[in-house]
Coordinates of C-alpha atoms in Angstrom, one line a residue:
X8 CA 39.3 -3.1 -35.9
X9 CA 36.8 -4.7 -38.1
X10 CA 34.3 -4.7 -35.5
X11 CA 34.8 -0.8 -35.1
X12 CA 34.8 0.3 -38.7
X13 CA 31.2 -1.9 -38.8
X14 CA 30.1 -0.1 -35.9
X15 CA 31.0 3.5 -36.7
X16 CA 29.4 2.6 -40.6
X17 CA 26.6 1.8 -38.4
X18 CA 25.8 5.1 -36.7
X19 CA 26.6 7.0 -39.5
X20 CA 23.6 5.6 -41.5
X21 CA 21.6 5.9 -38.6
X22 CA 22.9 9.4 -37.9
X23 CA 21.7 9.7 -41.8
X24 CA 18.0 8.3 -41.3
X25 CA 16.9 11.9 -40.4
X26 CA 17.5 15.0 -42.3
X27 CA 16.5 18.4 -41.9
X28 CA 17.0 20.8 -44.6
X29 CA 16.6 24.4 -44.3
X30 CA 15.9 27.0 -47.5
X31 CA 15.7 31.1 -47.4
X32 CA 13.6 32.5 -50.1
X33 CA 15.4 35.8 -50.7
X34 CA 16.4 37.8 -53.6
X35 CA 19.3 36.2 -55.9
X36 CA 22.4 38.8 -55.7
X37 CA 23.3 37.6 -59.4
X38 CA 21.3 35.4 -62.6
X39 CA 22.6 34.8 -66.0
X40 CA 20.1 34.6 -68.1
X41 CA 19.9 32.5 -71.5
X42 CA 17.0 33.1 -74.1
X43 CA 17.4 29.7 -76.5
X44 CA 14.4 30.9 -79.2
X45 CA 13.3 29.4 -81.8
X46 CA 14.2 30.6 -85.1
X47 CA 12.2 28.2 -87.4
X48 CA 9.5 29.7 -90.3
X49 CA 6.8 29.5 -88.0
X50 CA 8.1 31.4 -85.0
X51 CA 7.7 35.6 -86.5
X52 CA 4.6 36.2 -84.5
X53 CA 6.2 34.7 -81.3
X54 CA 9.6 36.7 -81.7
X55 CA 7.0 39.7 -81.8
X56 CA 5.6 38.5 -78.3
X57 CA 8.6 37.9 -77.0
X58 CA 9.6 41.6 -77.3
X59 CA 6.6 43.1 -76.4
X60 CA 6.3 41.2 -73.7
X61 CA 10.2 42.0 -72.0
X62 CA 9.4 44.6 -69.6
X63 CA 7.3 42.8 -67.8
X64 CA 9.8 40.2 -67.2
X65 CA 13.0 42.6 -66.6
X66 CA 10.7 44.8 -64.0
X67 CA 11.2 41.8 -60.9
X68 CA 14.8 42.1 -61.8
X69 CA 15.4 45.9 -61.8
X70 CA 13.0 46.1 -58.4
X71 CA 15.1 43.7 -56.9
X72 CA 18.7 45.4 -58.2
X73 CA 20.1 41.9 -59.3
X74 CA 22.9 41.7 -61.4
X75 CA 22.2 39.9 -63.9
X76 CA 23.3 38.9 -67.6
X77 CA 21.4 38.3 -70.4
X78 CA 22.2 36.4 -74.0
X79 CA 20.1 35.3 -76.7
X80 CA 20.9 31.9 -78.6
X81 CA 19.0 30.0 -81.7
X82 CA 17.9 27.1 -81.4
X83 CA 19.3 26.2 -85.3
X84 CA 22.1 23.4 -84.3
X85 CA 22.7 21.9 -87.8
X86 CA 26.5 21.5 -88.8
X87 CA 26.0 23.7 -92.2
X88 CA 25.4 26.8 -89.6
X89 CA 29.1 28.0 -88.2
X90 CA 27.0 30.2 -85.7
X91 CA 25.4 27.4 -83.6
X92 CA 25.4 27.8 -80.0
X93 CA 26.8 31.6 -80.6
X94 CA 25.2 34.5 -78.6
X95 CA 23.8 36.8 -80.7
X96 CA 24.7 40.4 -80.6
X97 CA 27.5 42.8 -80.3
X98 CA 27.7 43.1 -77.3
X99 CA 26.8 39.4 -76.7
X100 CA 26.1 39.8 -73.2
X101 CA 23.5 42.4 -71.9
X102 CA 23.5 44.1 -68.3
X103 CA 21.9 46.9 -66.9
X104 CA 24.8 49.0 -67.9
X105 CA 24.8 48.6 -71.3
X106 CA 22.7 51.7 -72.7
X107 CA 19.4 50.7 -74.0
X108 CA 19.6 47.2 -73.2
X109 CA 15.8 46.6 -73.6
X110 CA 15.9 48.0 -76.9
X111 CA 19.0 45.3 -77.8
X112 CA 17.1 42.6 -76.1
X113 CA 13.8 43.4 -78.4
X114 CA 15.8 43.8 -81.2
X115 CA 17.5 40.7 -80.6
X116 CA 14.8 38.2 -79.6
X117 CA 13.7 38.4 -82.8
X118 CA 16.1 36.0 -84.3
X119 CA 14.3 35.3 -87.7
X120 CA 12.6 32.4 -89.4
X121 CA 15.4 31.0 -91.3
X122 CA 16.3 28.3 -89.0
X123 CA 16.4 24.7 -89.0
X124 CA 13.1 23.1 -89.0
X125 CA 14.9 20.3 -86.6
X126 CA 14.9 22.9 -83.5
X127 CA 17.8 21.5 -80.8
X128 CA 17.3 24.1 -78.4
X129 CA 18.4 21.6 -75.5
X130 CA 22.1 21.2 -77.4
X131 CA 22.0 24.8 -78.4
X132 CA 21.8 25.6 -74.4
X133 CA 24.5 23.3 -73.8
X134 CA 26.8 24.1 -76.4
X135 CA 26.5 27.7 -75.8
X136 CA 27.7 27.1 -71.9
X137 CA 30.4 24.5 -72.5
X138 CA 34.3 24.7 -74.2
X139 CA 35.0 26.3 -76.8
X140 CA 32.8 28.5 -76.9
X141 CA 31.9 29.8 -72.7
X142 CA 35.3 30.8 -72.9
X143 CA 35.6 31.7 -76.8
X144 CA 32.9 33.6 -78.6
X145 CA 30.5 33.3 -75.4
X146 CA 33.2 34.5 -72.7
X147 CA 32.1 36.7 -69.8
X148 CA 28.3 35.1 -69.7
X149 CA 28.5 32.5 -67.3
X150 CA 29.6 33.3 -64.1
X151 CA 30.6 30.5 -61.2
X152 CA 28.4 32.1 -58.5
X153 CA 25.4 33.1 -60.5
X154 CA 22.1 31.4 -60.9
X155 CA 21.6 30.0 -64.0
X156 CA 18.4 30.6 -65.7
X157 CA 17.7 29.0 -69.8
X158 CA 14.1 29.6 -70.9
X159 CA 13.3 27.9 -74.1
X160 CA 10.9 29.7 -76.6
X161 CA 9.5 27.0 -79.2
X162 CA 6.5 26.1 -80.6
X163 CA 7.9 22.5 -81.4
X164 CA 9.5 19.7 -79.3
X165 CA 13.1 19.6 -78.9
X166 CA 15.2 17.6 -80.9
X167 CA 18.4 17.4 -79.9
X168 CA 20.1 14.0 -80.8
X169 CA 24.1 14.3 -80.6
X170 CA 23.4 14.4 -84.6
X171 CA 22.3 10.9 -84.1
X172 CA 19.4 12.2 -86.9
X173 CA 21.5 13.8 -89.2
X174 CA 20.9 13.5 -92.7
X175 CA 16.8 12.2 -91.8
X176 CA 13.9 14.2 -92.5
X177 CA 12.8 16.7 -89.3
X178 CA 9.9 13.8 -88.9
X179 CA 12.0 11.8 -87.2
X180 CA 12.3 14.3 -84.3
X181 CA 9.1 12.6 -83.0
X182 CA 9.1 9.1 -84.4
X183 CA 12.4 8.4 -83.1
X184 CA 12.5 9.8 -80.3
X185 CA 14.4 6.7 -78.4
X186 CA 17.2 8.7 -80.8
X187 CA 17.1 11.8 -78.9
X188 CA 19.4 12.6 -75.4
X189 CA 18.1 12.6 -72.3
X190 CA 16.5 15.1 -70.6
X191 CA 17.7 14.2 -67.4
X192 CA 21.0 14.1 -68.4
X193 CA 21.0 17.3 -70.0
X194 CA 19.7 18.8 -66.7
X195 CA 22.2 16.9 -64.9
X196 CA 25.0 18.3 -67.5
X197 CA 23.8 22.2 -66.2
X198 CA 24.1 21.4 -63.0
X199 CA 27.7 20.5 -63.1
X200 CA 28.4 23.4 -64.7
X201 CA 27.7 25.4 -61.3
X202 CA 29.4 24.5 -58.0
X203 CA 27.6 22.7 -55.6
X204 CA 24.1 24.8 -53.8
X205 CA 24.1 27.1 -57.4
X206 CA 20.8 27.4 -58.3
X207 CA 19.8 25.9 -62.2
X208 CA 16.6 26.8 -63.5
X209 CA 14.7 26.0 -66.6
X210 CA 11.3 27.4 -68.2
X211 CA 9.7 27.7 -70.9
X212 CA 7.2 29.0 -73.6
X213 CA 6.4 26.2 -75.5
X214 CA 3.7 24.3 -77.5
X215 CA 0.9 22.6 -75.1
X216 CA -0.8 19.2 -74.7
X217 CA -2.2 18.2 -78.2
X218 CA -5.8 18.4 -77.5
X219 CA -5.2 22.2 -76.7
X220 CA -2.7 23.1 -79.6
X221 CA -3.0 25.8 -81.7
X222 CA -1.9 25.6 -85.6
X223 CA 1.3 24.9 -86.1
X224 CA 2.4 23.8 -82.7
X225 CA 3.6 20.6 -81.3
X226 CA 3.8 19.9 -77.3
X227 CA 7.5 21.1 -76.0
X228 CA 7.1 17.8 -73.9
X229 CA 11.1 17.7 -73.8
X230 CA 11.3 21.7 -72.7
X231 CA 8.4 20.8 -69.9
X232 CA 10.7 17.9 -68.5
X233 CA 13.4 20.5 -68.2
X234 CA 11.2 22.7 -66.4
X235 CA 9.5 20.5 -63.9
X236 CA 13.2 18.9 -63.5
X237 CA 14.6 22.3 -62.2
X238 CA 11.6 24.4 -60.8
X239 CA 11.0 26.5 -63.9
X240 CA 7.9 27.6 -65.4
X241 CA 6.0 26.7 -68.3
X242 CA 3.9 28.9 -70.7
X243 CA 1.9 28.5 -73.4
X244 CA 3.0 29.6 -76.5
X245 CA -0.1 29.4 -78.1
X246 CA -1.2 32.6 -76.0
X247 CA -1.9 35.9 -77.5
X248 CA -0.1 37.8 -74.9
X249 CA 3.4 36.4 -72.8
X250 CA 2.9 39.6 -70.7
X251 CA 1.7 37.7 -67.4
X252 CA 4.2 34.1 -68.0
X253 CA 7.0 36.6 -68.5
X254 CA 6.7 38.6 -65.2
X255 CA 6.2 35.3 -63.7
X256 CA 9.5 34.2 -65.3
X257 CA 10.9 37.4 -64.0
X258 CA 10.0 37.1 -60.1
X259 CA 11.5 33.7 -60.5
X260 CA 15.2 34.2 -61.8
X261 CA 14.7 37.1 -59.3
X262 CA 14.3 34.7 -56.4
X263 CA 11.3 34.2 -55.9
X264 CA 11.2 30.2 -56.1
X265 CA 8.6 27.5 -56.3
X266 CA 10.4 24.6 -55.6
X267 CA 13.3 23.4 -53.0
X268 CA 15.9 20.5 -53.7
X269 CA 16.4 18.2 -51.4
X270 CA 20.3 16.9 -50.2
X271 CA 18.4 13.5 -50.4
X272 CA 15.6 11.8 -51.1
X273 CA 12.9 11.5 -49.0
X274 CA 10.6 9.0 -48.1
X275 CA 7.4 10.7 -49.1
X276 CA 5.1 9.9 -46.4
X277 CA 7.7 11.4 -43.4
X278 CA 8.2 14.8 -44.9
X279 CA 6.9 17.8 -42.7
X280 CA 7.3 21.1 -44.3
X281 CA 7.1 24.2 -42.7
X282 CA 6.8 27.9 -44.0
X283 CA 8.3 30.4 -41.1
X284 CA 6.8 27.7 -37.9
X285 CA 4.0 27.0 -39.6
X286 CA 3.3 23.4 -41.1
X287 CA 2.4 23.0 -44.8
X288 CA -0.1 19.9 -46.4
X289 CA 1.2 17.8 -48.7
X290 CA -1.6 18.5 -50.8
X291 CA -1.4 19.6 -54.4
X292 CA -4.8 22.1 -54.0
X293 CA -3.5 23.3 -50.1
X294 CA -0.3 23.3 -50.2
X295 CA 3.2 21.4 -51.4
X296 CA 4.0 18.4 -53.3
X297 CA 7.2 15.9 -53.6
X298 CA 8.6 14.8 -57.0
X299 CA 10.3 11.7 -56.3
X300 CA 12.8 12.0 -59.8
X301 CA 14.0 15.3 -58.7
X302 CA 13.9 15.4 -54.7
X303 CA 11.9 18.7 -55.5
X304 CA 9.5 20.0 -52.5
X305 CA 7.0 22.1 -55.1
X306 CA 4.4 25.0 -54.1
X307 CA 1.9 26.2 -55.9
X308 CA 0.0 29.2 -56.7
X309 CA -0.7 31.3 -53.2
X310 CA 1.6 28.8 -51.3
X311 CA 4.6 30.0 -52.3
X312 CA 6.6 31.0 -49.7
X313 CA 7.4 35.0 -49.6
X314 CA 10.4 36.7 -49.9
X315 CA 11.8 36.5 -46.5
X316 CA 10.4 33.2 -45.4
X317 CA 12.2 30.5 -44.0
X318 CA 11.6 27.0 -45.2
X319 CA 12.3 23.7 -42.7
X320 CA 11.4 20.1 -44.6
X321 CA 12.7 17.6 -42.4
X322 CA 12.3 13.7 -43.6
X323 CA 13.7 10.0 -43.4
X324 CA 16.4 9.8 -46.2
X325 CA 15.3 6.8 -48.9
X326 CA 16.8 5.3 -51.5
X327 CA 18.2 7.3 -54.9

């Protein structure tokens, strides 16, 4: 019996060594969509953008016909505010049948300057989709088969900490950052909020590299790791005009998608990707590229695959 058990573990992991997985890039048939802005002193001139630049973004999702939800959280976690984590608005969550929801949504996005100056818009994402409040003050947002779309709109790094900061000056956001949760974990923690093959995504328009900063911003390093963890895209909020990153935002919680997660991880050198037949570099200028933290196949600019293409990558499974 021993000998048999052995055996069948055997060609199990070699039935394992291979794996083909197969993706469709078609339209989503439902996205709830969570704005977590930043409502620091600094941030009026970036609420303004944010509003202006709102139909470009809803236009992939109205072409498309998705049904989709939208909210609007701070990113003002401290304990002295009762409304942390809240969605803001009455009603809290906008569709395309609530008369003049782009007028709401403007309106809304523009959720003041009084904020903390430690900006937690990581926790404020999390608490706003967990107990009590997805099923309290939030209820009706999140939905089990939707995809789940956060873009974070900051022009500091995130700090949340599990209040593991509290009572320290909003310096300590970047010299202690060993204080701060994970990133990967927080990613991790949306995931399981969705049943398993339930697209998360994260994006962002948030502060750049240093050596291209504009006054007053910081690099969203934090926000970036949740984008490049999920697929998402990242702006750069130090542009004049969030027009063009918006639509791009939009074709992407529409379904339009740059990257494709694995089932396992691959060992990078035995990946062949196809687009419809056709066989796709691994090439960062020509084609696709593997991130090995994520088990993400990514594509960039013209290489994204096309509505209505099917994707093949077919590997040896590593470890992970």
């Amino acid at each position: 019996m021993l000998f048999l058990l052995a055996a069948c573990a055997q060609d199990n992991e070699f039935a394992r060594r291979t794996q083909t997985d197969v993706f469709l890039q078609e339209p989503m048939a439902e996205v709830d969509i969570l704005w977590v802005v930043d409502n620091s002193h600094s941030m009026q001139e970036e609420q303004l953008q944010l509003a202006d630049g709102f139909d470009a973004f809803v236009k992939s999702l109205e072409d498309t016909n998705i049904d989709f939800h939208l909210a609007v959280v701070s990113t003002d976690m401290d304990l002295s505010n009762n409304r942390r984590g809240v969605m803001l608005g009455d009603p809290h969550v906008l569709t395309a049948d609530v008369p003049s929801y782009k007028g709401h949504f403007k309106t809304r996005v523009q959720v003041g300057i009084d904020g903390s100056d430690k900006e937690k818009g990581i926790s404020s994402a999390l608490a706003a989709l967990s107990e009590p409040l997805v099923s309290g003050k939030n209820e009706g947002f999140l939905r089990d088969d939707a995809t789940l779309a956060i873009i974070f709109v900051s022009d500091e790094n995130d700090c949340s900490d599990n209040e593991a900061l509290a009572g320290v000056e909003s310096a300590a956001c970047y010299t202690q950052q060993d204080s701060l949760i994970s990133v990967r974990d927080a990613i991790l923690d949306l995931k399981a909020m969705k049943p398993p093959g339930v697209r998360v995504i994260a994006s962002g328009i948030v502060g750049p590299k240093a050596e291209d900063a504009c006054d007053g911003t910081w690099p969203g390093h934090r926000y970036i790791g949740m984008a490049e963890g999920t697929g998402g895209i990242v702006g750069d909020i130090c542009d004049s005009d969030y027009s063009s990153v918006m639509e791009d935002m939009g074709l992407s919680v529409s379904g339009v998608l740059n990257t494709f997660e694995l089932t396992y991880a691959a060992i990078e050198e035995s990946l062949v990707v196809t687009v419809d037949d056709v066989e796709i570099e691994n090439d960062a200028e020509t084609g696709w590229t593997y991130d090995s933290e994520y088990w993400l196949i990514r594509f960039d600019g013209e290489f994204v695959p096309d509505r209505g293409s099917t994707i093949h990558a077919t590997y040896e499974i590593g470890g992970g």
